[in-house]
Coordinates of N, CA and C in Angstrom, one line a residue:
M1 N -105.9 -18.2 -82.7 CA -106.5 -19.5 -82.4 C -107.0 -20.2 -83.6
K2 N -106.8 -21.5 -83.7 CA -107.3 -22.3 -84.9 C -108.7 -22.6 -84.7
S3 N -109.4 -22.7 -85.9 CA -110.8 -23.1 -85.9 C -110.8 -24.6 -85.9
I4 N -111.9 -25.2 -85.3 CA -112.0 -26.7 -85.3 C -112.4 -27.2 -86.7
V5 N -112.7 -26.4 -87.6 CA -113.0 -26.8 -89.0 C -111.8 -27.0 -89.8
D6 N -110.6 -26.5 -89.3 CA -109.3 -26.7 -90.0 C -108.7 -28.0 -89.5
A7 N -107.6 -28.4 -90.2 CA -106.8 -29.5 -89.8 C -106.1 -29.1 -88.5
L8 N -106.3 -30.0 -87.5 CA -105.7 -29.7 -86.2 C -104.5 -30.5 -86.0
D9 N -103.4 -29.9 -85.5 CA -102.2 -30.6 -85.3 C -101.5 -30.0 -84.1
H10 N -100.4 -30.7 -83.7 CA -99.6 -30.3 -82.5 C -98.1 -30.7 -82.9
P11 N -97.2 -29.8 -82.5 CA -95.8 -30.2 -82.8 C -95.3 -31.6 -82.3
D12 N -95.9 -32.0 -81.2 CA -95.6 -33.3 -80.6 C -96.2 -34.5 -81.3
W13 N -97.2 -34.3 -82.2 CA -97.9 -35.4 -82.8 C -97.1 -35.9 -84.0
K14 N -96.1 -36.6 -83.8 CA -95.2 -37.1 -84.9 C -95.0 -38.6 -84.6
I15 N -95.0 -39.4 -85.7 CA -94.6 -40.8 -85.6 C -93.6 -41.0 -86.8
Q16 N -92.4 -41.5 -86.4 CA -91.4 -41.8 -87.4 C -91.2 -40.6 -88.4
G17 N -91.2 -39.4 -87.8 CA -91.0 -38.2 -88.6 C -92.2 -37.7 -89.4
W18 N -93.3 -38.4 -89.3 CA -94.5 -37.9 -90.0 C -95.4 -37.1 -89.0
Q19 N -95.8 -36.0 -89.5 CA -96.7 -35.1 -88.7 C -98.1 -35.7 -88.8
I20 N -98.8 -35.9 -87.7 CA -100.1 -36.4 -87.6 C -101.1 -35.2 -87.5
K21 N -102.1 -35.1 -88.3 CA -103.1 -34.1 -88.2 C -104.5 -34.7 -88.2
F22 N -105.4 -34.0 -87.7 CA -106.8 -34.5 -87.6 C -107.8 -33.5 -88.2
L23 N -108.8 -34.0 -88.9 CA -109.9 -33.3 -89.3 C -111.2 -33.9 -88.7
L24 N -112.2 -33.1 -88.4 CA -113.4 -33.7 -87.9 C -114.5 -33.8 -89.1
S25 N -115.2 -34.9 -89.1 CA -116.2 -35.1 -90.2 C -117.3 -34.0 -90.1
E26 N -117.9 -33.9 -91.3 CA -119.1 -33.0 -91.3 C -120.1 -33.3 -90.3
R27 N -120.4 -34.5 -90.1 CA -121.4 -34.9 -89.1 C -121.0 -34.6 -87.7
L28 N -119.8 -34.8 -87.4 CA -119.2 -34.4 -86.1 C -119.3 -32.9 -85.9
L29 N -118.9 -32.2 -86.9 CA -119.0 -30.7 -86.8 C -120.4 -30.2 -86.6
H30 N -121.3 -30.9 -87.2 CA -122.7 -30.5 -87.1 C -123.2 -30.8 -85.6
E31 N -122.7 -31.9 -85.0 CA -123.1 -32.2 -83.6 C -122.5 -31.2 -82.7
I32 N -121.2 -30.8 -83.0 CA -120.5 -29.8 -82.2 C -121.3 -28.4 -82.3
K33 N -121.7 -28.1 -83.5 CA -122.4 -26.8 -83.7 C -123.7 -26.8 -82.8
K34 N -124.4 -27.9 -82.7 CA -125.6 -27.9 -81.9 C -125.4 -27.7 -80.4
I35 N -124.2 -28.1 -79.9 CA -124.0 -28.0 -78.5 C -123.3 -26.7 -78.1
S36 N -122.8 -26.0 -79.1 CA -122.1 -24.7 -78.8 C -123.0 -23.7 -78.4
R37 N -122.6 -22.8 -77.5 CA -123.5 -21.7 -77.0 C -123.2 -20.4 -77.6
V38 N -122.3 -20.3 -78.5 CA -121.9 -19.1 -79.2 C -122.2 -19.2 -80.7
S39 N -122.4 -18.0 -81.3 CA -122.7 -18.0 -82.7 C -121.5 -18.5 -83.6
N40 N -120.3 -18.1 -83.2 CA -119.1 -18.5 -83.9 C -118.6 -19.8 -83.3
W41 N -119.4 -20.8 -83.3 CA -119.2 -22.1 -82.7 C -117.8 -22.7 -83.2
Y42 N -117.4 -22.5 -84.4 CA -116.2 -23.0 -84.9 C -114.9 -22.4 -84.3
E43 N -115.1 -21.3 -83.6 CA -114.0 -20.7 -82.9 C -114.2 -20.6 -81.4
D44 N -115.2 -21.3 -80.9 CA -115.6 -21.4 -79.5 C -114.4 -21.9 -78.7
P45 N -113.8 -21.2 -77.7 CA -112.6 -21.7 -77.0 C -112.9 -22.9 -76.2
V46 N -114.1 -23.0 -75.6 CA -114.4 -24.2 -74.8 C -114.5 -25.4 -75.7
I47 N -115.1 -25.3 -76.8 CA -115.2 -26.4 -77.8 C -113.8 -26.7 -78.3
A48 N -113.0 -25.7 -78.6 CA -111.6 -26.0 -79.1 C -110.8 -26.7 -78.0
D49 N -110.9 -26.3 -76.8 CA -110.1 -27.0 -75.7 C -110.6 -28.4 -75.5
T50 N -111.9 -28.6 -75.5 CA -112.5 -29.9 -75.3 C -112.0 -30.9 -76.4
W51 N -112.0 -30.4 -77.7 CA -111.6 -31.2 -78.8 C -110.1 -31.4 -78.9
T52 N -109.3 -30.4 -78.5 CA -107.9 -30.6 -78.4 C -107.5 -31.7 -77.5
N53 N -108.2 -31.7 -76.3 CA -107.9 -32.8 -75.4 C -108.3 -34.2 -75.9
K54 N -109.4 -34.2 -76.6 CA -109.9 -35.5 -77.2 C -108.9 -35.9 -78.3
L55 N -108.3 -35.0 -79.0 CA -107.4 -35.3 -80.1 C -106.0 -35.8 -79.5
F56 N -105.6 -35.3 -78.4 CA -104.4 -35.8 -77.7 C -104.6 -37.3 -77.4
I57 N -105.8 -37.6 -76.9 CA -106.1 -39.0 -76.6 C -106.1 -39.8 -77.9
C58 N -106.7 -39.3 -79.0 CA -106.6 -40.0 -80.3 C -105.2 -40.2 -80.8
F59 N -104.4 -39.2 -80.6 CA -103.0 -39.3 -81.0 C -102.3 -40.4 -80.2
N60 N -102.5 -40.4 -78.9 CA -101.9 -41.5 -78.1 C -102.4 -42.8 -78.5
S61 N -103.7 -42.9 -78.9 CA -104.2 -44.2 -79.4 C -103.5 -44.6 -80.6
I62 N -103.3 -43.7 -81.5 CA -102.6 -44.0 -82.8 C -101.2 -44.4 -82.5
Q63 N -100.5 -43.7 -81.6 CA -99.1 -44.0 -81.3 C -99.0 -45.4 -80.7
N64 N -99.9 -45.7 -79.8 CA -99.9 -47.1 -79.1 C -100.2 -48.1 -80.2
Y65 N -101.1 -47.9 -81.1 CA -101.4 -48.8 -82.1 C -100.2 -49.1 -83.0
Y66 N -99.5 -48.0 -83.3 CA -98.3 -48.1 -84.1 C -97.2 -49.0 -83.4
K67 N -97.1 -48.7 -82.1 CA -96.1 -49.4 -81.3 C -96.4 -50.9 -81.3
V68 N -97.6 -51.3 -81.2 CA -98.0 -52.7 -81.1 C -98.0 -53.4 -82.4
F69 N -98.6 -52.8 -83.5 CA -98.8 -53.4 -84.7 C -97.8 -53.0 -85.8
G70 N -97.1 -51.9 -85.6 CA -96.1 -51.5 -86.6 C -96.7 -50.8 -87.8
V71 N -98.0 -50.5 -87.8 CA -98.7 -49.8 -88.9 C -99.6 -48.8 -88.2
L72 N -100.1 -47.9 -89.0 CA -101.1 -46.9 -88.5 C -102.5 -47.4 -88.7
P73 N -103.4 -46.9 -87.9 CA -104.8 -47.3 -88.0 C -105.3 -47.0 -89.5
Q74 N -106.2 -47.9 -89.9 CA -106.8 -47.8 -91.2 C -108.2 -47.2 -91.1
V75 N -108.8 -46.9 -92.2 CA -110.2 -46.4 -92.3 C -111.1 -47.5 -91.6
G76 N -112.0 -47.0 -90.7 CA -112.9 -47.9 -90.0 C -112.4 -48.3 -88.6
D77 N -111.1 -48.1 -88.4 CA -110.6 -48.4 -87.0 C -111.1 -47.4 -86.0
R78 N -111.4 -47.9 -84.8 CA -111.9 -47.0 -83.7 C -110.8 -46.6 -82.8
L79 N -110.7 -45.3 -82.5 CA -109.7 -44.8 -81.6 C -110.4 -44.7 -80.2
F80 N -109.6 -44.7 -79.2 CA -110.1 -44.7 -77.8 C -110.2 -46.2 -77.3
S81 N -111.4 -46.7 -77.6 CA -111.7 -48.1 -77.2 C -112.7 -48.7 -78.2
E82 N -113.0 -50.0 -78.0 CA -114.0 -50.6 -78.9 C -115.4 -50.2 -78.7
E83 N -115.7 -49.8 -77.5 CA -117.1 -49.4 -77.1 C -117.5 -48.0 -77.5
S84 N -116.5 -47.1 -77.4 CA -116.8 -45.7 -77.6 C -115.6 -45.0 -78.2
G85 N -115.8 -43.8 -78.7 CA -114.7 -43.1 -79.2 C -115.0 -42.7 -80.7
L86 N -113.9 -42.4 -81.4 CA -114.0 -41.9 -82.7 C -113.5 -42.9 -83.7
I87 N -114.1 -42.9 -84.9 CA -113.7 -43.8 -86.0 C -112.9 -43.1 -87.0
V88 N -111.9 -43.7 -87.6 CA -111.1 -43.1 -88.7 C -112.0 -43.3 -89.9
Q89 N -112.5 -42.1 -90.4 CA -113.4 -42.1 -91.5 C -112.6 -42.1 -92.8
E90 N -111.5 -41.3 -92.8 CA -110.6 -41.2 -94.0 C -109.2 -41.0 -93.5
R91 N -108.3 -41.4 -94.3 CA -106.8 -41.2 -94.0 C -106.2 -40.8 -95.3
S92 N -105.5 -39.6 -95.2 CA -104.8 -39.1 -96.4 C -103.3 -38.9 -96.0
I93 N -102.4 -39.1 -97.0 CA -101.0 -39.0 -96.8 C -100.4 -38.1 -97.8
D94 N -99.7 -37.1 -97.3 CA -99.0 -36.1 -98.2 C -97.5 -36.4 -98.0
G95 N -96.9 -37.1 -98.9 CA -95.5 -37.4 -98.8 C -94.5 -36.2 -99.0
N96 N -95.0 -35.2 -99.7 CA -94.1 -34.0 -99.9 C -93.8 -33.3 -98.6
V97 N -94.8 -33.2 -97.7 CA -94.6 -32.5 -96.4 C -94.6 -33.5 -95.2
M98 N -94.6 -34.8 -95.6 CA -94.6 -35.9 -94.5 C -95.7 -35.7 -93.5
T99 N -97.0 -35.6 -94.0 CA -98.1 -35.4 -93.1 C -99.1 -36.5 -93.4
I100 N -99.7 -37.0 -92.3 CA -100.8 -38.0 -92.4 C -102.0 -37.4 -91.7
T101 N -103.1 -37.2 -92.4 CA -104.3 -36.6 -91.8 C -105.4 -37.6 -91.7
F102 N -105.9 -37.7 -90.5 CA -107.0 -38.6 -90.1 C -108.3 -37.8 -90.0
T103 N -109.3 -38.2 -90.8 CA -110.6 -37.6 -90.6 C -111.4 -38.5 -89.7
L104 N -111.9 -37.9 -88.6 CA -112.5 -38.6 -87.5 C -114.0 -38.4 -87.6
A105 N -114.8 -39.5 -87.3 CA -116.2 -39.4 -87.2 C -116.7 -40.1 -85.9
S106 N -117.9 -39.9 -85.5 CA -118.4 -40.5 -84.3 C -119.1 -41.8 -84.6

């Protein structure tokens, strides 16, 4: 099982051949740590499942954004909706392995 402090990805999270990955910001990880009920909060299966589901929604948001605008979200863009959700805090691109990593914040 992957830890939520690692880059999280899924084989289906691809856009135009680029693998999309997600990292959670330090602040977000701190919030998650406070709500976890186990000492190894970073490997808590309930937390991991919850965040995996949220990241599927984030990927769908990115995919829809790309379909409409033809570009990927930029730093500061909000995923989910305008009122709530996660913000793209950072975006990094690794052309050697065709990976785009979005760091998300609340």
